[in-house]
XYZ file of C-alpha atoms in Angstrom:
510
model
C 142.840 106.316 122.799
C 142.969 104.609 126.563
C 140.008 102.434 127.511
C 138.894 104.869 130.330
C 138.692 107.279 127.882
C 136.677 105.294 125.166
C 134.442 104.168 128.102
C 133.832 107.839 128.919
C 132.839 108.894 125.283
C 130.421 105.381 125.049
C 129.080 106.632 128.349
C 128.201 110.210 126.948
C 127.044 108.631 123.751
C 124.661 106.338 125.902
C 123.273 109.555 127.845
C 122.484 111.290 124.256
C 120.770 108.043 122.984
C 118.750 107.750 126.202
C 117.659 111.555 125.814
C 116.372 110.841 122.097
C 114.708 107.774 123.392
C 112.507 109.653 125.629
C 111.705 112.463 123.347
C 110.977 110.612 120.180
C 110.358 106.972 121.607
C 107.805 107.295 124.357
C 106.746 103.846 123.987
C 110.425 102.363 124.249
C 110.734 105.005 127.056
C 108.179 103.720 128.875
C 109.553 100.155 128.998
C 112.845 101.651 130.151
C 111.268 103.406 132.956
C 109.009 100.307 133.990
C 112.057 98.067 134.000
C 114.015 100.471 136.404
C 111.088 100.856 138.252
C 111.333 96.858 138.802
C 114.804 96.871 139.839
C 114.123 99.595 142.297
C 111.678 97.490 143.932
C 114.624 94.705 144.350
C 117.426 96.242 146.950
C 119.821 93.442 146.003
C 119.487 93.724 142.306
C 119.491 97.611 142.697
C 122.595 97.472 145.024
C 124.443 95.046 142.710
C 123.557 97.498 139.402
C 125.176 100.478 141.536
C 128.525 98.419 142.457
C 128.715 97.826 138.988
C 132.206 99.302 137.253
C 130.859 102.073 134.871
C 132.228 100.677 131.787
C 130.290 97.073 132.654
C 127.331 99.300 133.219
C 127.682 101.125 129.989
C 127.893 97.881 128.003
C 124.659 96.818 129.764
C 122.869 99.612 128.908
C 123.601 99.721 125.298
C 122.602 96.105 124.868
C 119.345 96.846 126.927
C 118.694 99.788 124.548
C 119.648 97.775 121.212
C 117.276 94.792 122.373
C 114.122 97.086 121.842
C 114.984 97.382 118.260
C 114.204 93.556 118.128
C 110.893 91.483 118.100
C 110.358 89.570 120.815
C 111.179 85.710 120.799
C 108.263 83.978 119.619
C 105.894 82.178 121.689
C 103.967 78.943 119.980
C 100.915 76.746 120.853
C 97.988 75.382 119.263
C 95.288 77.676 117.776
C 91.885 77.730 119.559
C 89.274 76.337 117.671
C 86.130 78.745 117.761
C 82.680 78.353 116.200
C 81.668 80.950 113.593
C 78.454 79.715 112.684
C 76.657 77.235 110.322
C 79.019 74.237 111.919
C 81.921 76.261 110.483
C 85.259 76.792 112.533
C 87.717 79.231 113.072
C 91.074 79.280 114.901
C 91.904 82.174 117.469
C 94.972 83.699 116.633
C 95.404 86.075 119.543
C 93.448 88.685 121.720
C 93.474 92.155 120.252
C 92.854 95.777 121.270
C 89.261 96.681 120.686
C 89.218 100.350 121.816
C 89.252 101.692 118.367
C 88.700 100.366 114.845
C 92.071 100.177 113.253
C 93.026 98.263 109.865
C 94.988 95.412 110.785
C 96.597 93.177 107.949
C 97.115 89.550 106.872
C 98.910 87.797 104.195
C 99.167 83.935 103.322
C 102.588 82.543 101.865
C 102.976 78.613 101.350
C 100.858 76.943 104.172
C 101.535 79.751 106.584
C 98.904 82.598 106.965
C 100.697 85.778 108.747
C 98.937 88.588 110.776
C 99.782 92.028 111.863
C 97.903 93.939 114.634
C 97.962 95.472 117.695
C 97.564 92.632 121.104
C 95.444 93.256 124.061
C 98.017 95.337 125.641
C 98.340 97.622 122.476
C 101.473 96.091 121.405
C 102.438 95.745 117.693
C 102.476 91.884 117.226
C 103.128 89.613 114.384
C 101.775 86.222 114.491
C 101.901 83.132 112.208
C 99.497 80.148 111.606
C 100.367 77.107 110.240
C 97.414 75.804 108.244
C 98.172 72.235 108.490
C 99.346 71.993 112.335
C 96.908 74.770 113.564
C 100.061 75.943 115.589
C 100.032 79.864 116.185
C 103.260 81.624 117.029
C 103.256 85.402 118.369
C 106.013 87.940 118.409
C 105.835 91.170 120.168
C 107.345 94.464 118.108
C 108.805 97.472 120.438
C 105.933 99.684 119.361
C 102.892 100.228 121.494
C 99.724 101.767 120.086
C 98.126 104.766 121.890
C 94.864 103.042 121.525
C 92.609 105.512 119.892
C 93.663 106.937 116.398
C 92.136 104.967 113.476
C 94.753 106.216 111.040
C 97.490 103.880 112.715
C 96.733 100.986 110.638
C 98.874 97.790 110.289
C 100.867 96.878 106.849
C 102.363 93.562 105.980
C 104.083 92.333 102.948
C 107.004 89.929 101.541
C 109.732 90.674 99.059
C 110.988 88.632 96.606
C 113.297 86.972 98.897
C 110.643 85.764 101.271
C 111.421 88.463 103.984
C 108.348 89.905 105.470
C 107.998 93.675 106.034
C 105.872 95.304 108.389
C 105.112 98.795 108.885
C 102.354 100.292 111.587
C 101.375 102.389 114.412
C 101.792 106.098 112.468
C 99.989 108.934 112.369
C 102.307 111.860 111.344
C 104.494 110.306 113.397
C 108.433 109.041 113.027
C 108.513 105.843 111.026
C 107.610 102.231 112.477
C 108.869 99.577 110.027
C 110.552 96.295 110.696
C 111.931 93.440 108.356
C 112.812 89.683 109.069
C 116.240 88.438 108.942
C 115.214 85.123 107.387
C 112.543 84.336 105.079
C 108.779 84.239 106.726
C 110.366 84.179 110.243
C 108.610 86.606 112.705
C 111.195 85.767 115.795
C 113.750 87.956 114.173
C 112.043 91.299 112.921
C 114.588 94.390 113.138
C 113.086 97.440 113.697
C 114.976 100.141 111.603
C 114.536 103.370 109.492
C 114.421 102.587 105.614
C 116.379 105.333 104.001
C 116.630 107.643 106.956
C 114.845 110.991 105.518
C 111.225 112.057 104.975
C 110.391 109.615 107.827
C 109.373 111.973 110.905
C 105.759 112.582 110.148
C 104.730 109.294 108.257
C 101.014 108.098 108.324
C 99.211 105.858 105.471
C 101.923 103.050 105.080
C 101.273 101.045 101.787
C 103.442 97.910 100.716
C 102.716 97.020 96.975
C 104.143 93.871 95.218
C 104.843 95.332 91.559
C 104.341 93.621 88.279
C 108.231 94.106 87.514
C 108.762 92.070 90.837
C 109.824 94.948 93.121
C 108.787 95.613 96.482
C 107.797 99.375 96.851
C 106.748 101.363 99.847
C 104.384 104.378 99.519
C 103.689 106.483 102.486
C 102.852 110.184 103.191
C 105.318 112.472 105.243
C 103.580 115.786 106.626
C 100.245 116.628 107.839
C 96.799 116.466 106.381
C 96.339 119.655 103.991
C 100.264 119.652 103.636
C 101.917 116.198 103.026
C 103.973 114.956 100.418
C 103.786 111.341 99.199
C 107.282 109.448 98.889
C 107.823 105.840 97.254
C 110.767 103.780 98.158
C 111.856 100.386 96.293
C 113.707 97.490 97.800
C 116.685 97.094 96.148
C 118.300 93.497 97.645
C 118.740 94.231 101.086
C 118.271 97.589 101.093
C 115.689 100.247 100.381
C 116.285 103.456 97.816
C 113.697 106.044 96.620
C 111.931 105.669 93.244
C 111.929 108.900 92.607
C 113.914 111.890 94.272
C 110.905 113.923 94.977
C 107.327 113.320 95.763
C 104.768 111.619 93.550
C 102.205 114.114 94.706
C 102.178 117.458 95.061
C 101.977 119.325 98.270
C 100.982 122.909 96.804
C 98.550 123.688 93.932
C 97.585 127.428 92.490
C 99.475 128.899 95.355
C 97.860 127.007 98.278
C 98.738 123.577 100.232
C 97.114 120.761 99.301
C 97.202 117.134 99.686
C 96.302 113.956 98.047
C 94.252 111.210 99.358
C 94.698 108.236 96.772
C 92.738 105.133 96.499
C 94.221 101.873 97.481
C 97.516 100.599 95.752
C 96.834 97.556 94.075
C 98.036 95.862 91.001
C 95.477 95.128 88.390
C 95.735 92.162 86.064
C 96.876 94.492 83.238
C 100.126 95.267 85.704
C 99.346 98.906 86.439
C 98.413 100.415 89.478
C 95.175 102.394 88.898
C 94.845 105.638 91.616
C 91.916 107.786 91.876
C 93.160 110.783 93.936
C 90.888 112.865 95.918
C 92.255 116.271 96.781
C 92.172 118.398 100.053
C 93.228 121.782 101.129
C 93.244 121.646 104.881
C 92.735 118.984 107.742
C 88.899 119.573 107.612
C 87.457 116.663 105.704
C 85.084 119.540 104.237
C 87.827 120.806 101.836
C 87.934 117.887 99.621
C 87.621 119.722 96.181
C 88.220 117.190 93.433
C 89.089 114.189 92.689
C 91.582 113.002 89.423
C 92.979 109.855 87.847
C 96.294 108.799 86.956
C 97.870 105.111 86.306
C 101.569 103.576 86.777
C 103.741 100.300 86.723
C 106.493 101.539 88.272
C 105.925 104.903 90.232
C 108.152 106.585 88.016
C 106.331 106.692 84.610
C 102.656 107.645 84.982
C 100.085 108.329 82.456
C 96.518 109.190 81.852
C 93.650 106.349 81.085
C 94.827 107.159 77.226
C 98.689 106.444 77.761
C 99.660 110.357 77.768
C 102.268 110.870 80.178
C 101.675 112.702 83.481
C 104.737 114.432 85.165
C 105.428 114.069 88.672
C 104.826 115.622 91.719
C 101.296 114.868 90.179
C 98.604 117.542 90.863
C 94.896 118.254 90.122
C 95.912 120.185 86.814
C 98.220 117.508 85.516
C 96.161 114.412 86.066
C 92.896 113.650 84.388
C 90.133 115.402 86.091
C 86.931 113.120 87.014
C 85.196 115.977 88.812
C 86.280 119.254 90.338
C 83.588 119.266 92.916
C 84.868 122.287 94.977
C 85.005 122.149 98.795
C 81.934 121.848 101.078
C 80.082 119.318 98.673
C 80.253 116.098 100.713
C 83.270 114.566 98.790
C 85.127 111.839 100.940
C 88.543 110.359 100.390
C 87.327 106.859 100.135
C 87.433 106.484 96.555
C 88.040 103.035 94.626
C 89.265 102.045 91.448
C 87.967 98.557 89.840
C 89.149 97.367 86.686
C 86.486 95.752 84.140
C 87.402 92.227 82.204
C 87.659 94.409 79.435
C 90.347 96.323 81.110
C 88.361 99.668 81.552
C 88.876 101.306 85.139
C 85.573 102.273 86.921
C 86.070 104.853 89.662
C 83.486 104.904 92.609
C 82.964 107.699 95.113
C 80.848 109.611 97.014
C 79.457 113.298 97.474
C 76.546 115.588 97.761
C 73.924 114.884 95.240
C 71.763 118.297 93.893
C 69.593 118.210 96.830
C 72.285 117.990 99.244
C 71.814 114.089 100.179
C 74.887 112.070 99.966
C 75.098 110.052 96.435
C 77.345 107.065 95.274
C 78.955 107.972 91.969
C 80.383 105.712 89.139
C 82.870 107.191 86.704
C 84.687 105.679 83.542
C 86.858 106.926 80.618
C 84.701 107.538 77.183
C 86.139 109.362 74.216
C 88.798 110.774 76.253
C 86.945 112.039 78.846
C 85.057 110.560 82.056
C 81.431 110.164 82.124
C 79.645 109.870 85.230
C 76.503 108.681 86.744
C 74.843 108.416 90.200
C 74.262 104.804 91.055
C 72.758 105.466 94.707
C 71.225 108.098 96.611
C 70.990 108.451 100.321
C 67.484 108.990 102.298
C 69.377 111.846 104.080
C 72.598 114.027 104.196
C 75.335 112.860 106.332
C 77.588 115.797 106.917
C 80.866 115.078 105.466
C 83.308 117.818 107.793
C 85.411 117.843 110.722
C 88.722 116.755 111.768
C 90.020 113.124 112.609
C 88.413 109.646 111.354
C 84.741 111.174 110.973
C 82.256 108.507 111.873
C 78.604 108.238 110.423
C 79.521 108.546 106.900
C 78.520 106.161 103.489
C 80.598 103.483 102.605
C 80.799 101.238 99.603
C 82.928 98.068 98.814
C 84.946 97.102 95.537
C 83.188 96.492 92.413
C 82.246 92.591 91.754
C 81.942 91.616 87.881
C 79.161 89.348 86.455
C 80.157 88.103 83.177
C 81.416 90.807 81.045
C 79.254 93.942 81.606
C 77.599 93.691 84.685
C 79.023 95.414 87.804
C 77.522 95.216 91.564
C 78.847 97.033 94.785
C 77.382 96.809 98.129
C 76.635 100.460 99.569
C 75.871 101.647 103.218
C 74.238 104.704 104.014
C 74.074 105.477 107.565
C 70.740 104.766 109.317
C 69.442 102.705 106.313
C 69.630 99.136 105.490
C 72.724 98.301 103.104
C 71.795 97.509 99.322
C 73.306 95.846 96.775
C 73.324 97.804 93.335
C 73.663 96.467 89.921
C 74.983 98.395 86.923
C 75.943 97.852 83.266
C 79.966 98.563 83.071
C 79.678 99.810 79.925
C 77.008 102.440 80.343
C 76.818 102.909 83.979
C 73.183 102.534 83.744
C 71.475 101.106 87.228
C 69.593 98.020 87.359
C 66.962 97.243 89.920
C 68.618 95.486 92.950
C 67.248 94.257 95.983
C 67.744 95.280 99.608
C 70.024 92.456 101.083
C 68.810 92.744 104.954
C 68.215 95.243 107.744
C 71.364 94.301 109.423
C 74.960 95.863 108.883
C 76.805 93.641 106.028
C 80.124 93.693 108.355
C 77.932 91.889 111.038
C 77.025 88.970 108.908
C 77.051 85.954 108.068
C 79.320 85.319 110.654
C 77.890 84.331 114.187
C 80.543 85.422 116.873
C 79.479 87.813 119.825
C 81.348 90.732 120.389
C 83.037 91.355 123.956
C 80.722 92.949 126.418
C 81.342 96.610 126.933
C 82.028 97.839 123.630
C 80.339 100.684 122.437
C 78.917 100.639 119.018
C 80.618 97.088 118.518
C 81.869 96.619 114.697
C 82.813 93.264 113.310
C 85.918 93.773 111.044
C 86.131 91.138 108.243
C 89.594 91.341 106.097
C 90.290 89.093 103.437
C 93.694 87.426 103.379
C 95.951 88.014 100.466
C 97.867 85.513 99.052
C 101.572 86.596 98.377
C 102.208 86.491 94.776
C 98.678 85.799 93.644
C 97.581 89.226 92.452
C 94.052 89.788 93.975
C 93.374 86.118 95.052
C 92.559 85.752 98.536
C 92.121 82.987 101.469
C 89.739 83.351 104.201
C 89.012 86.629 106.118
C 90.763 87.633 109.633
C 88.002 88.763 111.801
C 87.915 90.966 115.134
C 85.740 93.374 116.945
C 86.222 96.949 117.777
C 84.512 100.029 119.105
C 83.392 102.372 116.330
C 85.131 105.624 114.746
C 85.258 108.471 117.458
C 87.472 111.091 115.507
C 90.564 109.496 116.893
C 89.776 110.645 120.372
C 90.230 108.752 123.475
C 86.901 107.670 125.146
C 85.853 108.326 128.489
C 84.407 105.957 131.026
C 80.408 106.889 132.280
C 78.227 105.185 134.600
C 76.146 104.291 131.595
C 79.302 102.858 129.673
C 82.013 101.663 132.326
C 84.165 99.949 130.071
C 84.199 102.192 127.120
C 87.706 103.841 128.127
C 89.344 100.219 128.919
C 87.205 97.659 126.733
C 87.831 94.161 127.173
C 90.431 92.265 124.348
C 88.437 91.082 120.996
C 89.671 87.606 119.915
C 91.128 87.722 116.540
C 90.222 85.034 114.635
C 91.098 83.403 111.344
C 88.147 81.985 109.285
C 88.980 79.837 106.494
C-alpha cells in the first residue's frame, strides 16, 4: 500500500474513532471540543494547523486522542495540615466535589496512602500521601463525574504485583477502569476495558483480594431489576472470567430479578460471606427476599453448612433467610459480620408487624436461619421509589466484645442514634444507651462544612491496609450534600449555591 493510501485509511479510522468518542465518551468529547475551541481563539495556531499536511495532522490527532487514555502527570506538594479537633491534626489531600454523596475509596500500602475520588472539577482523581514526608501527589484520570448520581462510587485495589487498580464513575454505563504500569505509581495509570464484553452497562464495581492471592473484580452489567453479576480474575497482566456466566440469576420464576449483595469482604476464615437482597424492578419497594451464600474463589459456592450451591445463584438455590414479599420495607443494605467463633450474622432492615422500620439480626441454627428484631423505629420511613432514596434507616457493621456480645450503631431518620447490644449466640437484646442527639457521622471530628451545602454530610471512611484483611489505619473524611435520588439540584433564592456547591476539603485523619 502506498504512503498516501495508508494515510487515507488512517484518516478514515480516525474519523470513526472520533465519532465513537462523541457518542460513547462525552467526557472525552467535551475535552476535545474545549481544546479545539482554544485553538480557534488563536488565529496563528488555527492557521498553522490548517496548513499542516494531512498525514502529519492525522498522526497528531491520533496521539491527541490516545493521550486521553492515560492519567495526567502527577503534581506533588506538601500536604496542608488541618485541625480536626481535640488537638489532632489531619492532612488535606485535595478539594473534592461536594454536590452528591458518593463513596470514595482509600487504601494504605507500605508508607503511602492512596485515595480515589472526584476532585473539585468532578474529574476522577488518584492521590497518594507519603506518611513520612507528608507530601501529596495527585493525578487526574480522563473521566469526569456528572456530579449527582450517588451510585458512581470509586473502588481501589492492589494486585499481587503491587499495581494499583481503579474503577469508578459508572451507573448502567460503560466500564471506567485503569491500572498503573508500575507498582504503586499513580502517574502512569492507563484506562482500558478489562476483557471487552459485558462492560457496556456497569454498576457497583468491587475489587476483592481473595484468600488465594488473586485479585477479583465483581460488577453488575445491566439495569436495576434486570442485571447480571460477573466476576473477573487477574491473571498475571491480564483479566479473564472466573466463570463464563453471571454468578447471580437475572430471572427467577419467569420474571426479571436483580441481586443486591452485601459488601464483598474476605473474612478471617477465607470466605466471602454474602447476604443477597432480591428485587423485581428498579423500584426499591419491589425488594422481596434475602438469602445467604459463601465462596472462596467465586467459582464454588455453598450454604452455611457447606452444601454446594449452583450458579447462577437465585432465591431458590441459595439459603433463604426471609422471603418478605414486595412492599415490606426490605432495603438492599444488608451486612454480614462473622463472630469470633466463625458464625455469620446477617443484619438487615424491613417493616415490622406495625409498619414501623425494624432492624433484624439473623444467624444459622440447626440448619435454618433464626431471626430476631433488635431495634424498632418510632415511625415508618417509606422504602419506595427510584434512585438513591434518602431518609432511610442505616446501620453499621457489628463489633464484638469477647466471644458473645455483639453491638451495632443504628440510625432511624429523625431519631437520635442508638447503640444496640445483643448476645451473638441467642440474638437476645441487652439494654443499650442512646449515644447522643447528633448524627454519628458528624462526631467526634470537629471540621466545619463548606458554607452553602444543603443537608451537609460528613463522610468518614476507614482506610484499608493492603494485605492485612480487615485492619485499617486512619480515615478519609469529606463533606457532601445529602441524597437526592441521583437528580441534579436546582439553585433557588433560599439555596443559591446548591446546584454549584463549594468544594469540600478531602482530609486524611490518622
